[in-house]
Amino acid sequence: MNDVVLEARGLTKHYTSGHFRKKRIVRAVDGVDITLRRGEVVALVGESGSGKSTIARLLSQLIPRTAGDILLDGESITVGYGHAFRAYTKRVQMIFQDPFASLNPVHPVRHTLNRSVSIHSPKLSKKEHDAAVLTLLERVHLRPTERYVDKYPHELSGGQRQRASIARALGASPSVLLADEPISMLDVSIRLGVLNLLRELRDELRIAILYITHDIASARYFADRTMVMYAGRVVETGDSEIVTQHPAHPYTNLLIASAPDPDAEHPEGRAKGEPPSLAKTPTGCSFNPRCPFASELCRSEAPPLLELPLPVSVAPSSSVGSVTDAAAPVPRQAACWLYDTTGRADAPSAPEFVADALGVAR
Amino acid sequence: MGFIRNRKSLTGLIILGFFVLIAIIGPWIAPYDPDALGDATLAPPSPEHWLGTTQVGQDILSQLLVGTRGVLVVGFVSGAIATFLAVIVGVTAGYVGGLTDEILSALANIFLVIPALPLIIIITSQLPSAGEFTTAAVISITAWAWGSRIMRAQTLSLRNRDFIQASRANGESLWRIVTVEILPNLTAIIASSFVGTVTFAILSEITLAFIGVASISDWNWGTILFWAQSNQALARGAWWWFVPAGLCIALVGMALALINFGIDEYVSPRLRTTAARSRDLKRLGITPRVGFTPVARGHLAPPKPRRRPKPHEPVPAIDTSFAMIEEEANR
């Protein structure tokens, strides 16, 4: 598939905290690979502090990366300031989490959109420029546009503000949209509207969208592929439907089990504990202190992302409205020693769980 | 504009406007030459000399009228220079950060701990002619540091707000982010810092003239006080020599302080609504008390709103039109 727009390889961000002897390295993001394709939504799921937002800021190049590579249209790209950065933002735009903070309170919506249009299409005439601004509002369904264009942010509701900031991002006509928890600050009743708007942008403008969320159910609803993060690393990736319905990694399983379920038979859940401090990650698999299946191997050696067979009971790429090529199923990977096929003696073993994940009839 | 309607700032602006007018037309309406010696020495106020005379027969009213210009010019010029420096240094330090921030902050801290008045005295006494603009320049280089620390802190907090990050992510240039996105959010702080510096500059200038450091050939209120002091006006009961000048200083200081209160109330919605609310309460015959929150009870018709908010105007955070109001313990 040569639809790949933005790709990250081994993306790493380390922060140092403290000085001299007390110096510690915080591994916010550690060796993450992401591929964003035209017209496809990739969800990045994980709990707070797992490095999701850092990835969005790294991909938008708002903060420099420690290691790894970012490829735009297959070419490695690093931009700092000035023209290169501006050219990069024309391709890659970002939507922020908090719509109450992401619009300047002293300027009306018109100013925000004017700037976006003048930055990215500086050669328009005055008339074309104004038309472009109204088209942006139309695009995000803020109609009638004349009513919204002169409003100040405090005169708009959360959903309207988020739409305005999506309109600002669209002013660049980007190929990639990095949406950092775009609905988590919104009222439950208007979340779906914003998600449907993003889906529309994916289908009509064929924008590649990275959808960052902690809500795995919305990932299933909205995303074609889902990546699950834990403590700065990707622990599982695959088709959204398969990841959410047949979680292969014990952490994904915990994440799904933690959703409140009125019919739950085992309300106590299977794994407990807190995510580790990113400055002092445990040796081996960072999930091992909380994992019910952890063995000696898990405590000593970090598992690589292992290729998994697709569950037999699930048809590949079943996500509704997906435009990805159904002939090439999304690869499914999990960073867990449970799926090690080399037959190491100290590998963990949980046949029931594995059988469930792989959809094998027992 | 809400700021003008605010009673405190309105009072301040009227008083200040009066003195600005005097500063402009003072030398023309002064009845005598302030330096001219007269026959009536140390005379109390009379129809010829409304504010009396000095011991060499100079007319004090003329001295006051002529001296107003020097006071206000030095105040506003040094206020403008110091605020300009404060904005440049503070916003740069806050936005750029890193080593630049360390250096600029260290510079501001050094200027902050230098005792301003002794430094001004040393510099002005070393200069051959300490005219108005020299005084203004010297005052402004000692007065910018405090403002710059406030600007830096505020910029630091603004820089990491999402809307600034969003502007960056949208490809906005650094220059525009600072001037169009950050500075409008600092307007009120800049204004209040300016007014505060003007107050400081006026008081410093008068102090300099009073202790005789500044040139005594230029008239200002401090010069009047200097001559009154050196001729023992107080001991001789010549109150008309020093009371008017002192009153003028107090009035200008009060006007500037009132303007600053007005800015504070305009900026902080909390203070703004508290003030507006206490007016509404007084109209309903309730004395507002600190620590008690009036609670709206919805079974009586609300009083008629004084005006409709215009569509562009920010709506106050708390609705000030009340139904029946009762006082209730807040804490």
XYZ file of C-alpha atoms in Angstrom:
693
model
C 0.000 0.000 0.000
C 1.591 3.304 -0.984
C -1.085 5.375 0.705
C 1.245 5.994 3.619
C 1.459 9.712 4.456
C 3.165 9.931 7.787
C 5.279 7.290 9.384
C 7.240 7.154 12.600
C 9.951 4.603 13.259
C 11.341 3.957 16.695
C 9.922 7.268 17.925
C 11.459 8.044 21.318
C 11.160 10.943 23.719
C 13.111 11.022 26.958
C 12.929 13.856 29.428
C 15.613 14.394 32.021
C 14.600 15.615 35.417
C 16.736 16.742 38.324
C 20.389 17.667 38.224
C 23.702 15.871 38.621
C 23.501 12.962 41.011
C 19.728 12.917 41.218
C 19.353 13.030 37.450
C 16.662 10.702 36.180
C 15.479 9.876 32.717
C 11.747 9.842 32.136
C 10.937 7.613 29.193
C 7.722 9.233 27.964
C 7.769 7.439 24.620
C 10.052 4.542 23.851
C 10.546 3.143 20.363
C 7.052 3.524 18.906
C 6.287 2.728 15.256
C 3.219 4.344 13.717
C 1.995 4.356 10.135
C -0.762 6.743 9.051
C -2.409 6.075 5.714
C -4.604 8.320 3.602
C -8.259 7.912 4.498
C -7.611 5.773 7.531
C -8.147 6.419 11.227
C -5.626 4.995 13.661
C -6.586 5.064 17.312
C -3.967 5.347 20.012
C -5.418 4.042 23.235
C -3.919 4.101 26.686
C -4.373 5.463 30.164
C -3.114 8.831 31.415
C 0.659 9.143 31.293
C 1.139 6.368 28.757
C 2.708 8.822 26.284
C -0.215 9.315 23.891
C -0.187 13.103 23.868
C 3.600 13.158 23.683
C 3.337 11.166 20.468
C 0.938 13.749 19.013
C 3.325 16.575 19.898
C 6.278 14.630 18.488
C 4.466 13.919 15.235
C 3.427 17.575 14.910
C 7.100 18.434 15.648
C 6.077 20.857 18.384
C 8.705 19.168 20.536
C 11.934 17.610 19.256
C 12.332 13.841 19.424
C 15.136 12.145 21.304
C 15.572 9.341 18.802
C 13.801 7.649 15.943
C 12.634 8.977 12.638
C 9.561 10.694 11.215
C 8.855 10.173 7.519
C 6.488 12.363 5.542
C 5.664 10.814 2.153
C 8.509 8.397 2.704
C 11.146 11.050 3.381
C 12.758 11.608 6.724
C 11.887 15.074 8.001
C 12.986 17.193 10.939
C 11.791 20.765 11.154
C 12.692 23.336 13.768
C 11.440 26.856 13.117
C 10.555 29.111 10.245
C 9.624 28.129 6.709
C 10.347 24.414 7.051
C 8.098 24.191 10.079
C 5.356 26.144 8.344
C 5.568 23.877 5.297
C 5.315 20.880 7.593
C 2.238 22.271 9.367
C 0.571 22.630 5.977
C 0.632 18.821 5.784
C 0.257 17.850 9.428
C -2.247 19.611 11.664
C -3.258 19.026 15.224
C -6.473 19.295 17.233
C -6.079 19.909 20.935
C -7.830 18.236 23.788
C -9.355 21.200 25.569
C -11.582 23.348 23.331
C -11.919 25.840 26.179
C -8.183 26.522 26.124
C -7.245 26.068 22.477
C -8.852 29.257 21.107
C -7.436 32.655 22.027
C -10.068 34.338 24.245
C -9.304 37.829 22.927
C -9.973 37.042 19.270
C -13.220 36.117 17.494
C -13.484 32.919 15.431
C -12.962 34.996 12.286
C -9.464 35.993 13.396
C -8.454 32.407 14.160
C -9.661 31.149 10.776
C -8.309 34.191 8.915
C -4.867 33.423 10.229
C -5.071 29.783 9.280
C -6.144 30.654 5.743
C -3.584 33.455 5.284
C -0.743 31.299 6.593
C -1.454 28.387 4.311
C -2.950 30.065 1.223
C -1.317 33.507 1.223
C -2.094 34.275 -2.426
C -5.893 34.404 -2.205
C -7.705 37.630 -3.027
C -9.732 39.290 -0.289
C -12.951 37.844 -1.683
C -11.594 34.306 -2.077
C -10.101 34.552 1.383
C -13.424 35.437 3.020
C -15.168 32.707 1.062
C -12.534 30.215 2.227
C -13.174 31.166 5.858
C -16.908 30.606 5.487
C -16.328 27.322 3.656
C -14.282 26.127 6.635
C -17.159 26.814 8.983
C -19.524 25.117 6.569
C -17.191 22.111 6.480
C -17.446 21.650 10.252
C -21.214 22.237 10.246
C -21.209 25.562 12.081
C -24.212 26.884 10.206
C -25.382 29.529 9.553
C -21.760 30.530 9.115
C -22.413 34.291 9.419
C -23.713 33.711 12.897
C -20.593 31.946 14.118
C -17.837 33.803 12.338
C -17.913 36.865 14.588
C -18.406 35.034 17.870
C -15.803 35.089 20.610
C -14.778 31.733 22.070
C -16.628 32.404 25.336
C -19.871 32.765 23.382
C -19.601 29.229 21.997
C -20.290 25.868 23.609
C -17.613 23.222 23.988
C -18.728 21.313 20.908
C -18.883 24.479 18.799
C -15.411 25.475 19.966
C -14.018 22.068 19.100
C -15.572 22.396 15.661
C -13.997 25.846 15.310
C -10.595 24.438 16.181
C -11.105 21.586 13.700
C -11.938 24.287 11.131
C -8.671 26.033 11.967
C -6.771 22.792 11.365
C -8.598 22.280 8.066
C -7.561 25.791 6.970
C -4.229 24.255 6.044
C -5.930 21.514 3.979
C -3.701 18.994 5.745
C -3.036 15.383 4.809
C -2.717 14.315 8.406
C -4.811 15.308 11.392
C -3.494 14.531 14.863
C -6.489 14.570 17.172
C -5.364 14.598 20.797
C -8.380 13.370 22.781
C -10.722 15.583 20.749
C -13.844 14.509 22.601
C -12.714 13.842 26.152
C -13.575 17.382 27.335
C -16.936 17.454 25.612
C -20.354 16.665 26.917
C -21.264 13.033 26.316
C -24.255 14.037 24.201
C -22.171 15.917 21.610
C -19.188 13.565 21.390
C -20.725 11.471 18.674
C -21.323 14.550 16.514
C -17.642 15.477 16.605
C -16.579 11.873 15.902
C -18.939 11.687 12.946
C -17.507 14.965 11.668
C -13.982 13.526 11.827
C -15.159 10.373 10.096
C -16.686 12.522 7.357
C -13.334 14.284 6.896
C -11.642 10.927 6.600
C -14.056 9.689 3.959
C -14.543 12.885 1.936
C -11.140 14.545 2.170
C -9.224 11.266 2.625
C -7.300 12.720 5.557
C -5.183 10.391 7.654
C -6.288 10.754 11.257
C -4.469 9.780 14.424
C -7.164 9.549 17.046
C -5.787 9.624 20.560
C -8.139 8.520 23.283
C -8.435 6.670 26.548
C -11.862 5.441 25.614
C -11.401 2.111 23.882
C -15.090 1.899 22.992
C -14.890 5.069 20.873
C -11.793 3.599 19.197
C -13.839 0.601 18.193
C -16.602 2.836 16.881
C -14.414 5.210 14.962
C -10.981 3.816 14.154
C -9.859 1.401 11.457
C -6.793 0.333 13.373
C -6.103 0.516 17.070
C -2.786 0.715 18.883
C -2.714 0.175 22.625
C -0.006 1.953 24.615
C 1.339 1.203 28.040
C 4.137 3.120 29.788
C 5.458 4.707 26.600
C 5.396 1.564 24.447
C 2.949 -0.011 22.067
C 1.733 -3.304 23.512
C -0.804 -4.306 20.898
C -1.881 -3.237 17.430
C -4.362 -4.519 14.927
C -7.776 -4.057 13.391
C -9.958 -2.118 15.860
C -12.665 -4.749 15.877
C -10.230 -7.566 16.592
C -8.248 -5.666 19.228
C -11.375 -4.703 21.125
C -13.232 -7.981 20.759
C -10.292 -10.390 21.066
C -7.648 -8.572 23.090
C -4.342 -10.418 22.864
C -2.315 -8.506 25.413
C -3.256 -8.886 29.091
C -3.145 -5.075 29.415
C -5.679 -4.559 26.607
C -7.805 -7.122 28.312
C -7.579 -5.181 31.568
C -8.423 -1.939 29.771
C -11.553 -3.452 28.262
C -12.542 -5.172 31.480
C -12.249 -1.858 33.335
C -15.204 -0.418 31.418
C -18.208 -0.521 33.727
C -20.461 -3.388 32.785
C -23.820 -3.762 34.505
C -23.909 -7.498 33.728
C -20.352 -8.179 34.938
C -19.890 -11.570 36.550
C -16.495 -10.806 38.061
C -16.670 -7.173 39.107
C -13.319 -7.423 40.933
C -11.371 -7.615 37.675
C -8.286 -9.660 36.997
C -5.309 -7.297 37.254
C -4.688 -4.622 39.829
C -2.132 -1.959 40.606
C -0.919 1.277 39.139
C 0.981 2.034 35.934
C 4.711 2.343 36.677
C 6.599 5.598 37.034
C 8.131 6.391 33.661
C 11.356 7.339 35.414
C 11.664 3.893 36.995
C 10.123 1.365 34.644
C 10.417 -2.239 35.797
C 12.904 -4.480 34.037
C 11.499 -6.749 31.409
C 7.928 -6.158 30.303
C 6.738 -2.949 31.962
C 3.347 -4.533 32.614
C 4.780 -7.489 34.558
C 4.033 -6.228 38.117
C 0.330 -6.080 37.259
C 0.081 -9.024 34.904
C -1.667 -12.152 36.205
C 0.382 -14.396 33.886
C 3.836 -12.907 34.455
C 6.713 -15.358 34.595
C 10.452 -15.085 35.181
C 11.017 -14.260 31.501
C 8.596 -11.320 31.700
C 10.541 -9.927 34.635
C 13.911 -10.135 32.931
C 13.405 -9.441 29.255
C 11.103 -7.002 27.433
C 9.023 -8.767 24.770
C 9.210 -7.545 21.159
C 6.063 -6.954 19.107
C 5.185 -10.472 17.970
C 3.163 -11.234 14.881
C -0.122 -12.981 15.703
C -2.452 -14.962 13.511
C -5.859 -13.380 12.907
C -8.635 -14.887 14.999
C -10.381 -17.585 12.960
C -13.834 -16.493 14.028
C -13.447 -12.900 12.829
C -13.460 -11.803 9.230
C -10.536 -9.463 8.579
C -11.104 -5.716 8.321
C -14.749 -5.677 9.270
C -14.844 -2.036 10.353
C -17.834 -0.229 8.853
C -17.091 2.353 6.169
C -13.420 1.514 6.098
C -11.655 2.423 2.885
C -8.587 0.295 3.522
C -8.005 -2.479 1.097
C -9.837 -5.506 2.403
C -7.501 -7.813 0.491
C -4.575 -6.847 2.718
C -5.620 -7.576 6.278
C -4.248 -5.374 9.015
C -1.371 -7.182 10.705
C -1.985 -8.041 14.309
C 0.801 -7.723 16.810
C 1.193 -7.951 20.566
C 4.211 -7.354 22.772
C 3.723 -10.305 25.072
C 5.740 -13.445 25.758
C 2.495 -15.448 25.779
C 2.728 -15.567 22.000
C 6.371 -16.580 21.825
C 6.702 -19.504 19.431
C 10.358 -20.314 20.061
C 9.341 -22.483 22.971
C 11.405 -20.908 25.749
C 11.170 -22.783 28.990
C 10.595 -19.728 31.210
C 7.873 -18.217 29.020
C 4.529 -17.569 30.708
C 1.659 -19.805 29.882
C -2.064 -19.110 29.877
C -3.650 -21.462 27.332
C -7.224 -20.362 27.993
C -6.454 -16.677 27.587
C -4.426 -17.268 24.429
C -7.129 -19.461 22.941
C -9.676 -16.710 23.634
C -7.501 -14.074 22.048
C -6.779 -16.118 18.966
C -10.412 -17.171 18.665
C -9.533 -20.847 18.606
C -12.370 -23.168 19.535
C -11.453 -25.115 22.643
C -16.511 50.478 27.576
C -16.857 49.038 31.031
C -13.622 50.567 32.194
C -14.846 54.128 31.661
C -18.166 53.384 33.344
C -16.388 52.133 36.423
C -16.830 54.845 39.066
C -13.308 54.550 40.471
C -11.516 54.795 37.174
C -13.862 57.561 36.028
C -13.025 59.661 39.101
C -9.328 58.986 38.582
C -9.487 59.892 34.907
C -11.318 63.168 35.646
C -8.750 64.259 38.260
C -5.854 63.242 36.045
C -7.464 64.964 33.060
C -7.670 68.185 35.077
C -3.946 68.081 35.843
C -3.084 67.224 32.247
C -5.043 70.295 31.173
C -3.120 72.423 33.682
C 0.132 70.928 32.421
C -0.736 72.067 28.907
C -2.131 75.529 29.563
C -0.502 76.241 32.962
C 2.325 78.521 31.776
C -0.180 80.670 29.808
C -2.771 81.114 32.506
C -0.240 81.729 35.274
C -0.933 85.294 36.514
C 2.740 86.107 37.267
C 6.191 84.969 36.253
C 7.021 82.289 38.864
C 10.545 83.656 39.219
C 9.573 87.338 39.439
C 10.195 88.900 42.811
C 7.368 90.994 44.250
C 6.810 93.533 46.988
C 4.420 91.438 49.093
C 6.708 88.986 50.890
C 5.339 85.893 52.639
C 1.798 87.203 52.178
C -1.143 84.901 52.924
C -3.716 84.216 50.168
C -5.339 87.410 48.901
C -7.228 88.533 45.754
C -3.910 89.539 44.145
C -2.095 86.366 45.084
C -4.670 83.551 45.379
C -2.253 81.173 47.044
C -0.063 83.753 48.705
C 3.612 84.522 48.106
C 7.056 83.291 49.118
C 9.442 85.185 51.294
C 10.901 86.900 48.230
C 7.432 87.761 46.933
C 7.068 85.090 44.181
C 3.482 84.067 43.388
C 2.896 80.472 44.566
C -0.116 79.812 42.318
C 2.014 80.648 39.280
C 4.750 78.325 40.525
C 2.201 75.509 40.896
C 0.691 76.089 37.462
C 4.049 76.266 35.729
C 5.444 73.342 37.694
C 2.653 70.911 36.756
C 4.054 70.322 33.286
C 7.436 69.133 34.562
C 5.822 66.726 37.007
C 3.536 65.082 34.451
C 6.058 65.050 31.599
C 8.656 63.285 33.713
C 6.015 60.923 35.108
C 4.590 59.861 31.769
C 7.852 59.795 29.841
C 9.577 57.602 32.394
C 6.412 55.505 32.777
C 6.366 54.912 29.021
C 10.095 54.124 28.762
C 10.072 51.830 31.802
C 6.942 49.958 30.623
C 8.422 49.562 27.162
C 11.614 48.101 28.645
C 9.572 45.890 30.969
C 7.501 44.480 28.096
C 10.517 43.872 25.852
C 12.627 42.213 28.536
C 9.803 40.389 30.321
C 8.025 38.970 27.278
C 11.296 37.936 25.627
C 12.496 36.201 28.775
C 9.166 34.500 29.287
C 8.622 33.346 25.724
C 12.134 32.433 24.630
C 13.142 30.795 27.899
C 16.368 28.905 28.438
C 19.639 30.812 28.732
C 18.086 34.058 27.446
C 15.581 33.880 30.268
C 18.325 33.225 32.841
C 20.354 36.236 31.678
C 17.422 38.648 31.417
C 15.992 37.529 34.769
C 19.377 38.000 36.424
C 19.543 41.498 34.936
C 16.055 42.313 36.231
C 16.932 40.958 39.651
C 20.056 43.116 39.822
C 18.047 46.228 38.978
C 15.440 45.166 41.496
C 17.875 45.064 44.434
C 19.666 48.279 43.498
C 18.183 50.908 45.830
C 16.534 53.176 43.297
C 16.644 56.570 44.984
C 20.355 56.592 45.989
C 21.246 55.471 42.461
C 19.131 58.238 40.959
C 20.764 60.756 43.306
C 24.256 59.588 42.348
C 23.562 59.629 38.608
C 21.752 62.975 38.544
C 24.389 64.642 40.720
C 27.169 63.425 38.387
C 25.472 64.738 35.259
C 26.297 68.326 34.275
C 22.670 69.374 33.795
C 19.907 67.318 35.334
C 17.002 68.479 33.180
C 13.571 66.921 32.940
C 14.451 64.315 30.332
C 17.637 63.262 32.082
C 15.634 62.751 35.250
C 13.014 60.789 33.312
C 15.639 58.554 31.730
C 17.358 57.852 35.022
C 14.081 57.065 36.782
C 12.952 54.722 33.991
C 16.115 52.613 33.992
C 15.618 51.943 37.690
C 11.857 51.354 37.450
C 11.426 48.736 34.719
C 12.577 45.642 36.601
C 9.472 44.963 38.670
C 7.164 45.254 35.677
C 9.392 42.976 33.649
C 9.141 40.242 36.276
C 5.351 40.427 36.137
C 5.378 40.325 32.314
C 7.756 37.373 32.357
C 5.587 35.396 34.771
C 2.445 36.091 32.800
C 4.078 35.255 29.457
C 5.460 32.055 30.915
C 1.964 31.010 31.876
C 0.489 32.086 28.528
C 3.187 30.377 26.487
C 2.109 26.925 27.546
C -1.608 27.546 27.112
C -3.185 25.445 24.421
C -4.163 28.392 22.250
C -0.543 29.476 21.893
C 0.511 25.896 21.182
C -2.347 25.644 18.688
C -1.146 28.793 16.941
C 2.325 27.295 16.726
C 0.984 24.003 15.410
C -0.924 25.979 12.805
C 2.356 27.436 11.525
C 2.062 30.949 12.962
C 5.331 32.886 13.048
C 7.057 33.647 16.327
C 6.689 37.387 15.867
C 2.944 37.133 15.305
C 2.460 34.757 18.193
C 4.070 37.303 20.500
C 2.416 40.438 19.123
C -1.032 39.189 18.084
C -1.711 36.233 20.360
C 0.202 37.007 23.579
C 0.326 40.820 23.883
C -3.469 41.392 23.734
C -3.744 39.042 26.689
C -1.274 41.225 28.573
C -2.976 44.585 27.856
C -4.423 45.043 31.319
C -1.181 44.123 33.059
C 0.783 46.452 30.841
C -1.683 49.283 31.539
C -1.607 48.726 35.266
C 2.173 48.445 35.274
C 2.360 51.708 33.335
C 0.121 53.532 35.800
C 2.106 52.163 38.749
C 5.387 53.267 37.203
C 4.033 56.742 36.510
C 3.135 57.065 40.197
C 6.608 55.905 41.195
C 8.283 58.288 38.724
C 6.290 61.317 39.875
C 7.083 60.630 43.510
C 10.772 60.049 42.714
C 11.020 63.249 40.728
C 9.378 65.290 43.453
C 11.651 63.687 46.017
C 14.693 64.589 43.927
C 13.581 68.199 43.632
C 12.670 68.337 47.313
C 16.102 67.214 48.491
C 17.643 69.617 45.998
C 19.335 67.101 43.711
C 17.461 68.008 40.545
C 18.061 71.401 39.041
C 16.128 74.013 41.046
C 15.807 76.358 38.117
C 13.015 74.166 36.615
C 9.772 74.627 38.508
C 7.909 71.620 39.769
C 5.972 70.810 42.925
C 9.104 69.397 44.556
C 10.989 72.656 43.936
C 8.243 74.583 45.716
C 8.512 72.222 48.666
C 12.310 72.551 48.579
C 12.140 76.339 48.950
C 9.400 76.126 51.563
C 11.490 73.693 53.577
C 14.722 75.683 53.311
C 12.960 78.879 54.372
C 11.230 77.219 57.334
C 7.735 77.876 56.055
C 6.240 75.508 58.614
C 7.869 77.214 61.581
C 6.731 80.612 60.300
C 3.167 79.400 59.842
C 3.185 79.959 56.053
C 0.919 77.007 55.319
C -0.009 78.355 51.874
C 3.551 77.712 50.747
C 3.531 73.916 51.117
C -0.081 72.735 51.538
C -1.243 73.353 47.906
C 1.766 71.544 46.405
C 1.314 68.663 48.840
C -2.376 68.445 47.981
C -1.608 68.350 44.258
C 0.835 65.474 44.767
C -1.738 63.597 46.843
C -4.480 64.204 44.265
C -2.412 62.985 41.319
C -1.296 59.943 43.318
C -4.914 59.218 44.234
C -6.082 59.622 40.633
C -3.476 57.145 39.398
C -4.323 54.684 42.182
C -8.040 54.934 41.322
C -7.283 54.253 37.658
C -5.284 51.210 38.699
C -8.170 49.935 40.854
C -10.438 50.444 37.870
C -8.110 48.399 35.668
C -7.990 45.657 38.298
C -11.762 45.513 38.480
C -12.059 45.566 34.726
C -9.618 42.691 34.349
C -10.823 40.444 37.131
C -14.449 39.452 36.522
C -14.675 38.509 40.168
C -13.896 42.028 41.405
C -16.029 43.525 38.637
C -19.147 41.631 39.526
C -18.590 42.183 43.231
C -18.546 45.938 42.676
C -21.543 45.890 40.356
C -23.370 43.610 42.720
C -22.796 45.826 45.735
C -24.346 48.705 43.781
C -27.373 46.572 42.948
C -27.656 45.489 46.548
C -27.511 49.049 47.841
C -30.289 49.977 45.442
C -32.400 47.220 46.979
C -31.618 48.537 50.437
C -29.245 45.771 51.474
C -25.815 46.566 52.854
C -23.303 44.219 51.254
C -21.007 42.514 53.744
C -17.707 40.773 53.214
C -17.918 37.034 53.716
C -21.600 36.753 52.947
C -23.036 35.737 49.622
C -26.410 37.042 48.542
C -28.537 34.209 47.186
C -31.125 34.624 44.477
C -34.640 33.385 45.274
C -36.659 33.098 42.145
C -40.150 34.063 43.328
C -39.962 37.818 42.835
C -39.593 39.729 39.613
C -36.007 40.777 38.940
C -35.189 44.500 38.916
C -35.072 46.068 35.497
C -31.609 45.672 33.973
C -29.888 48.999 33.531
C -28.886 48.213 29.980
C -28.693 45.378 27.529
C -25.225 43.977 26.932
C -24.100 44.673 23.394
C -23.397 41.560 21.309
C -19.625 42.112 21.194
C -19.215 42.778 24.854
C -17.919 40.012 27.135
C -20.745 38.815 29.287
C -19.927 39.065 33.011
C -19.190 35.724 34.592
C -21.963 36.068 37.135
C -25.383 37.415 36.352
C -25.940 40.648 38.217
C -29.675 40.869 37.815
C -31.218 39.364 40.876
C -34.478 38.110 41.990
C -35.270 38.422 45.674
C -31.988 38.538 47.527
C -31.207 37.257 50.946
C -27.983 37.223 52.793
C -26.680 33.844 53.756
C -23.542 32.738 55.471
C -20.945 31.786 52.924
C -18.454 30.022 55.125
